[in-house]
Amino acid sequence: MRVLSGIQPSGKLHLGNFYGAMREHIRLQEQHDCFYFIANYHSLNTIQDAERLRGLTADVAIDYLAMGLDPKRVKLFRQSDVPEVTELAWILATVTGKGLLERATSYKDKVARGIAASMGLFSYPLLMAADILIYRSDRVPVGKDQLQHIEMAQDMAAYFNNTYKCEALKRPEPMLGEAPIVPGVDGQKMSKSYGNMIDIFGEEKPARKRIMSIVTDSKGVDEPKDPDTCNVFALLKLMAEPAEVAEWRDRYTAGGMGYGEAKKRLAELYEERFGSRRAIRADWAARPDDVEDILREGARQARAVAIDVMAEVRAACGIVKAST
Ligand code: TYM
């Protein structure tokens, strides 16, 4: 089975990216043909500073490697190293109605929050569909916020195949992991655009401070508490072993426990999970040539697939390419 997913280099990666996507990506490498890329073309919508974009792009690769991605099993690459993807995005635009894109909730949400509605932001789902369809992906593991975009990719594949009476594009299926919506410190979905993140590679002290600032209700120590509506518990559930999670659940419902205690344990678990990887991350960060080799090789393999699919797409719609 071919598995594909992408992460934007639009800021430091956070627990939402990790538990919603990256952890699944790394798990899936054991059994499947995995393509993971750094969506740098998408990030041009928000990062318009060349130096910063270069840095953040490298950071995503380094974070993946530090968290256990095996570059021998996975094709890890930059979106822009397969330029055919922008060609497919254009071709998809010609068979897709504007109404489909106007229904994109993530676009509407961003515009409602005052973000300028560039054509890049509006046509974002076209490029994302091209990312998925150009590798004939079977499954796309993502967080819930990306689900609608994958449904749009399914629609666009059907529009193209129906228009040109062909089977050039394969219908992809989304794949949600155990944590489709990871909450941020304020209880909304954790997101760079809400500023409520806990970074996966934060320094110990600021990360602890951030964890201690997670919003809870105002129940006193003695009162019984509801674990299922608590933002701290939601994160404990992701980080602790099942037996410990069960213990916390009992302590919540019994009363006699303050939220501060749960937060302290969460900070410890954070250090165990991510703090222990800081040195591995620093090691990868000190070997930019090795990281570059991994990205180059990933792109070479991914591009070979993209070139074949594009040849079929062009043939289906009558775009003639000069032979080289
Ligand atoms: P991006 O960069 O915003 O997020 C990367 C991945 O992290 C997931 N995620 C979350 N999951 C659960 N809870 C959260 N709070 C949370 N925050 C982020 C996202 O769902 C995503 O899986 N458009 C994509 C990048 C992309 C892509 C693609 C993905 C471009 N082309 C093709 C899949 C296939 C995005 O902006 O993700």
Coordinates of C-alpha atoms and ligand atoms in Angstrom, one line a residue:
M1 CA 0.0 0.0 0.0
R2 CA 1.3 3.5 -0.8
V3 CA 1.0 6.0 2.0
L4 CA 1.6 9.7 1.5
S5 CA 1.5 12.7 3.6
G6 CA 3.0 16.2 3.9
I7 CA 3.8 18.7 6.6
Q8 CA 4.2 22.5 6.0
P9 CA 7.4 24.1 7.2
S10 CA 5.5 27.1 8.5
G11 CA 6.7 27.0 12.1
K12 CA 8.2 24.8 14.7
L13 CA 6.4 21.4 14.8
H14 CA 4.1 20.9 17.8
L15 CA 2.4 18.1 19.6
G16 CA -0.6 18.4 17.3
N17 CA 1.6 17.7 14.3
F18 CA 3.3 14.9 16.2
Y19 CA 0.4 13.0 17.7
G20 CA -2.0 13.9 14.8
A21 CA 0.3 12.9 12.0
M22 CA 4.0 12.4 12.4
R23 CA 3.7 9.5 15.0
E24 CA 1.4 7.7 12.6
H25 CA 3.8 8.4 9.7
I26 CA 6.7 6.8 11.6
R27 CA 4.6 3.8 12.6
L28 CA 3.4 3.2 9.1
Q29 CA 7.0 3.0 7.7
E30 CA 7.3 -0.5 9.1
Q31 CA 4.8 -2.0 6.7
H32 CA 4.1 0.3 3.8
D33 CA 5.6 2.2 0.8
C34 CA 5.8 5.6 2.4
F35 CA 6.2 9.0 0.8
Y36 CA 6.5 12.0 3.2
F37 CA 7.3 15.4 2.0
I38 CA 7.9 18.9 3.3
A39 CA 5.2 21.2 1.8
N40 CA 7.4 24.2 1.1
Y41 CA 5.3 25.5 -1.8
H42 CA 2.2 25.6 0.5
S43 CA 4.2 27.5 3.1
L44 CA 4.8 30.4 0.7
N45 CA 1.3 31.5 1.7
T46 CA 2.5 32.3 5.2
I47 CA 6.3 32.4 5.2
Q48 CA 7.6 35.1 2.9
D49 CA 11.1 35.3 4.1
A50 CA 13.6 33.1 2.2
E51 CA 16.1 32.6 5.0
R52 CA 13.3 31.6 7.4
L53 CA 11.7 29.2 4.9
R54 CA 15.0 27.5 4.2
G55 CA 15.6 27.0 7.9
L56 CA 12.1 25.8 8.7
T57 CA 12.2 23.4 5.7
A58 CA 15.4 21.8 7.1
D59 CA 13.9 21.7 10.5
V60 CA 11.0 19.5 9.4
A61 CA 13.4 17.0 7.9
I62 CA 15.6 17.0 11.1
D63 CA 12.5 16.6 13.3
Y64 CA 11.3 13.6 11.4
L65 CA 14.7 12.0 11.5
A66 CA 15.1 12.8 15.2
M67 CA 11.8 11.2 16.0
G68 CA 12.7 7.9 14.3
L69 CA 11.9 8.2 10.6
D70 CA 14.0 5.7 8.8
P71 CA 15.3 7.2 5.5
K72 CA 16.1 3.8 4.1
R73 CA 12.4 2.8 4.3
V74 CA 10.7 6.1 3.6
K75 CA 11.0 8.5 0.7
L76 CA 11.4 11.9 2.5
F77 CA 11.6 14.9 0.2
R78 CA 10.8 18.5 -0.4
Q79 CA 7.6 19.2 -2.3
S80 CA 9.5 21.6 -4.6
D81 CA 11.9 18.9 -5.7
V82 CA 9.1 17.3 -7.7
P83 CA 8.1 20.3 -9.8
E84 CA 5.6 18.3 -11.8
V85 CA 3.3 18.7 -8.9
T86 CA 2.6 22.3 -9.8
E87 CA 1.8 21.3 -13.4
L88 CA -0.7 18.7 -12.2
A89 CA -2.2 21.4 -9.9
W90 CA -2.9 23.6 -12.9
I91 CA -4.4 20.7 -14.9
L92 CA -6.7 19.9 -11.9
A93 CA -7.7 23.6 -11.8
T94 CA -9.1 23.3 -15.3
V95 CA -11.5 20.5 -14.4
T96 CA -12.5 21.8 -10.9
G97 CA -15.4 24.2 -10.3
K98 CA -14.7 27.3 -8.2
G99 CA -17.5 26.4 -5.9
L100 CA -15.7 23.4 -4.6
L101 CA -12.8 25.6 -3.4
E102 CA -15.2 28.2 -2.0
R103 CA -16.5 25.5 0.3
A104 CA -13.1 24.8 1.9
T105 CA -13.6 25.4 5.6
S106 CA -9.9 26.0 6.3
Y107 CA -9.8 28.8 3.7
K108 CA -13.0 30.4 5.1
D109 CA -11.7 30.1 8.6
K110 CA -8.4 31.8 7.7
V111 CA -10.1 34.7 5.8
A112 CA -12.5 35.1 8.8
R113 CA -9.5 35.6 11.0
G114 CA -8.2 38.4 8.7
I115 CA -5.6 36.5 6.7
A116 CA -5.3 38.0 3.2
A117 CA -7.1 35.9 0.6
S118 CA -4.3 35.3 -1.9
M119 CA -4.9 33.1 -4.9
G120 CA -2.3 30.7 -3.3
L121 CA -4.5 30.4 -0.2
F122 CA -7.6 29.9 -2.3
S123 CA -6.2 27.3 -4.6
Y124 CA -4.3 25.5 -1.8
P125 CA -6.5 22.4 -2.1
L126 CA -5.6 22.1 -5.8
L127 CA -1.9 21.8 -5.0
M128 CA -2.7 19.4 -2.1
A129 CA -4.7 17.2 -4.4
A130 CA -1.9 17.2 -6.9
D131 CA 0.5 16.2 -4.1
I132 CA -1.6 13.2 -3.4
L133 CA -2.7 12.2 -6.9
I134 CA 0.7 12.5 -8.5
Y135 CA 2.0 9.5 -6.6
R136 CA -1.1 7.4 -6.9
S137 CA -1.4 7.3 -3.1
D138 CA -3.7 4.8 -1.5
R139 CA -3.8 6.2 2.0
V140 CA -3.2 9.7 3.4
P141 CA -2.6 9.8 7.2
V142 CA -3.5 13.3 8.5
G143 CA -5.2 15.1 11.4
K144 CA -9.0 15.8 11.1
D145 CA -8.4 19.4 9.9
Q146 CA -7.1 18.0 6.6
L147 CA -10.0 15.6 5.9
Q148 CA -12.0 17.9 3.7
H149 CA -8.9 18.6 1.5
I150 CA -8.6 14.8 0.9
E151 CA -12.3 14.6 0.0
M152 CA -11.6 17.4 -2.5
A153 CA -8.7 15.4 -3.9
Q154 CA -11.1 12.4 -4.4
D155 CA -13.5 14.7 -6.2
M156 CA -10.8 16.2 -8.4
A157 CA -9.5 12.7 -9.4
A158 CA -13.0 11.8 -10.5
Y159 CA -13.5 15.1 -12.4
F160 CA -10.3 14.5 -14.3
N161 CA -10.9 10.8 -15.0
N162 CA -14.5 11.5 -16.1
T163 CA -13.6 14.4 -18.3
Y164 CA -11.0 12.5 -20.2
K165 CA -12.6 9.0 -19.9
C166 CA -9.5 7.5 -18.3
E167 CA -8.2 6.0 -15.1
A168 CA -5.0 8.1 -14.8
L169 CA -5.7 9.3 -11.3
K170 CA -6.3 7.0 -8.4
R171 CA -8.8 7.8 -5.6
P172 CA -7.0 8.2 -2.3
E173 CA -8.5 7.4 1.1
P174 CA -7.8 9.5 4.3
M175 CA -6.5 7.8 7.4
L176 CA -7.1 9.3 10.9
G177 CA -4.9 8.2 13.8
E178 CA -5.6 7.9 17.5
A179 CA -5.5 11.7 17.9
P180 CA -7.4 13.4 15.1
I181 CA -7.7 16.7 17.0
V182 CA -5.0 17.4 19.6
P183 CA -6.0 20.4 21.8
G184 CA -3.7 23.3 22.4
V185 CA -3.1 25.1 25.8
D186 CA -6.3 27.0 25.4
G187 CA -8.4 24.0 24.5
Q188 CA -8.9 24.9 20.8
K189 CA -7.2 22.7 18.2
M190 CA -3.5 23.0 18.6
S191 CA -2.4 25.2 15.7
K192 CA 0.4 27.6 14.6
S193 CA -2.3 30.0 13.6
Y194 CA -3.9 30.0 17.1
G195 CA -0.6 30.5 18.9
N196 CA -1.6 27.7 21.4
M197 CA 1.2 25.2 20.6
I198 CA 3.6 23.1 22.7
D199 CA 6.6 22.6 20.4
I200 CA 8.0 19.1 20.2
F201 CA 11.5 20.3 20.5
G202 CA 11.0 23.1 23.0
E203 CA 13.6 23.7 25.7
E204 CA 12.8 22.1 29.0
K205 CA 11.9 25.2 31.1
P206 CA 9.8 27.1 28.6
A207 CA 8.0 23.8 27.6
R208 CA 7.2 23.1 31.3
K209 CA 5.9 26.7 31.7
R210 CA 3.7 26.2 28.7
I211 CA 2.3 22.9 30.0
M212 CA 1.6 24.6 33.4
S213 CA -0.4 27.2 31.5
I214 CA -2.9 24.8 30.0
V215 CA -6.4 26.0 30.6
T216 CA -8.6 24.0 33.0
D217 CA -11.9 24.7 34.7
S218 CA -11.8 26.2 38.2
K219 CA -12.7 23.1 40.3
G220 CA -10.9 22.9 43.6
V221 CA -8.6 20.1 44.7
D222 CA -11.3 18.1 46.6
E223 CA -13.9 18.2 43.8
P224 CA -14.3 15.2 41.4
K225 CA -13.3 16.2 37.9
D226 CA -14.3 15.1 34.4
P227 CA -11.3 13.7 32.5
D228 CA -13.1 13.7 29.2
T229 CA -13.4 17.5 29.0
C230 CA -10.0 18.3 30.4
N231 CA -7.2 19.5 28.1
V232 CA -4.5 18.2 30.4
F233 CA -6.0 14.7 30.4
A234 CA -6.3 14.8 26.7
L235 CA -2.5 15.2 26.4
L236 CA -1.8 12.7 29.2
K237 CA -3.8 10.2 27.3
L238 CA -1.4 10.6 24.3
M239 CA 1.8 10.5 26.3
A240 CA 1.3 8.1 29.2
E241 CA 1.1 4.3 29.0
P242 CA -2.5 2.9 29.2
A243 CA -2.2 1.7 32.8
E244 CA -1.1 5.1 33.9
V245 CA -3.9 6.8 31.9
A246 CA -6.4 4.5 33.7
E247 CA -5.0 5.6 37.1
W248 CA -5.3 9.3 36.2
R249 CA -8.9 8.7 35.1
D250 CA -9.7 7.2 38.5
R251 CA -7.9 10.1 40.3
Y252 CA -9.8 12.7 38.3
T253 CA -13.2 11.1 39.1
A254 CA -12.5 10.4 42.7
G255 CA -11.5 14.0 43.6
G256 CA -8.6 15.0 45.9
M257 CA -6.3 15.8 43.0
G258 CA -5.4 19.2 41.7
Y259 CA -4.8 20.0 38.0
G260 CA -1.3 21.2 38.9
E261 CA -0.3 17.6 39.8
A262 CA -1.5 16.3 36.4
K263 CA 0.3 19.1 34.6
K264 CA 3.5 18.3 36.5
R265 CA 3.3 14.7 35.4
L266 CA 2.6 15.8 31.8
A267 CA 5.8 17.9 31.9
E268 CA 7.7 14.9 33.0
L269 CA 6.3 12.8 30.3
Y270 CA 7.1 15.5 27.8
E271 CA 10.7 15.4 28.9
E272 CA 10.8 11.6 28.6
R273 CA 9.4 11.5 25.1
F274 CA 10.9 14.6 23.5
G275 CA 13.7 15.8 25.8
S276 CA 15.4 12.4 25.4
R277 CA 15.5 13.1 21.6
R278 CA 17.1 16.6 21.8
A279 CA 20.6 15.2 21.5
I280 CA 19.7 13.0 18.5
R281 CA 18.1 16.0 16.9
A282 CA 21.3 18.1 17.5
D283 CA 23.3 15.3 15.9
W284 CA 21.2 15.4 12.7
A285 CA 21.3 19.2 12.7
A286 CA 25.1 19.1 12.8
R287 CA 25.1 16.9 9.6
P288 CA 23.3 19.1 7.0
D289 CA 25.0 17.3 4.1
D290 CA 23.7 13.9 5.2
V291 CA 20.2 15.4 5.6
E292 CA 20.5 16.9 2.1
D293 CA 21.5 13.5 0.7
I294 CA 18.4 11.9 2.3
L295 CA 16.2 14.6 0.8
R296 CA 17.8 14.3 -2.6
E297 CA 17.5 10.5 -2.8
G298 CA 13.9 10.7 -1.5
A299 CA 13.0 13.2 -4.3
R300 CA 14.7 11.1 -6.9
Q301 CA 12.6 8.1 -6.1
A302 CA 9.4 10.1 -5.7
R303 CA 9.9 12.0 -8.9
A304 CA 10.3 8.8 -10.9
V305 CA 6.7 7.9 -9.9
A306 CA 5.5 11.5 -10.6
I307 CA 7.0 11.5 -14.1
D308 CA 5.2 8.3 -15.1
V309 CA 1.8 9.5 -13.7
M310 CA 2.3 12.9 -15.5
A311 CA 3.0 11.2 -18.8
E312 CA -0.3 9.4 -18.5
V313 CA -2.1 12.6 -17.4
R314 CA -0.7 14.6 -20.4
A315 CA -1.5 11.9 -22.8
A316 CA -5.1 11.7 -21.5
C317 CA -5.6 15.5 -22.0
G318 CA -3.6 16.1 -25.1
I319 CA -0.7 18.1 -23.7
V320 CA 2.3 17.3 -26.0
K321 CA 5.8 17.6 -24.5
A322 CA 8.9 18.0 -26.6
S323 CA 11.1 14.9 -26.3
T324 CA 14.5 15.7 -24.7
Ligands
TYM1 P1 0.0 21.0 8.5 O1 1.4 21.4 8.2 O2 -0.9 22.1 9.0 O3 0.0 19.9 9.6 C1 0.7 18.7 9.4 C2 -0.1 17.5 9.9 O4 -0.4 17.7 11.3 C3 -1.8 17.5 11.6 N1 -2.2 18.4 12.7 C4 -3.0 18.0 13.7 N2 -3.5 16.8 14.0 C5 -4.3 16.7 15.1 N3 -4.4 17.7 16.0 C6 -3.9 18.9 15.7 N4 -4.0 19.9 16.6 C7 -3.1 19.1 14.5 N5 -2.4 20.2 14.0 C8 -1.9 19.7 12.8 C9 -2.4 17.9 10.2 O5 -3.7 17.4 10.1 C10 -1.4 17.4 9.2 O6 -1.7 16.0 9.0 N6 -2.2 20.8 4.0 C11 -1.3 20.1 4.9 C12 0.0 19.8 4.3 C13 -0.1 19.0 3.0 C14 -0.5 17.7 2.9 C15 -0.5 17.5 1.5 C16 -0.9 16.7 3.7 C17 0.2 19.6 1.8 N7 0.0 18.6 0.8 C18 -0.9 16.2 0.9 C19 -1.3 15.5 3.2 C20 -1.2 15.2 1.8 C21 -1.1 21.0 6.2 O7 -1.1 22.2 6.1 O8 -0.7 20.3 7.3

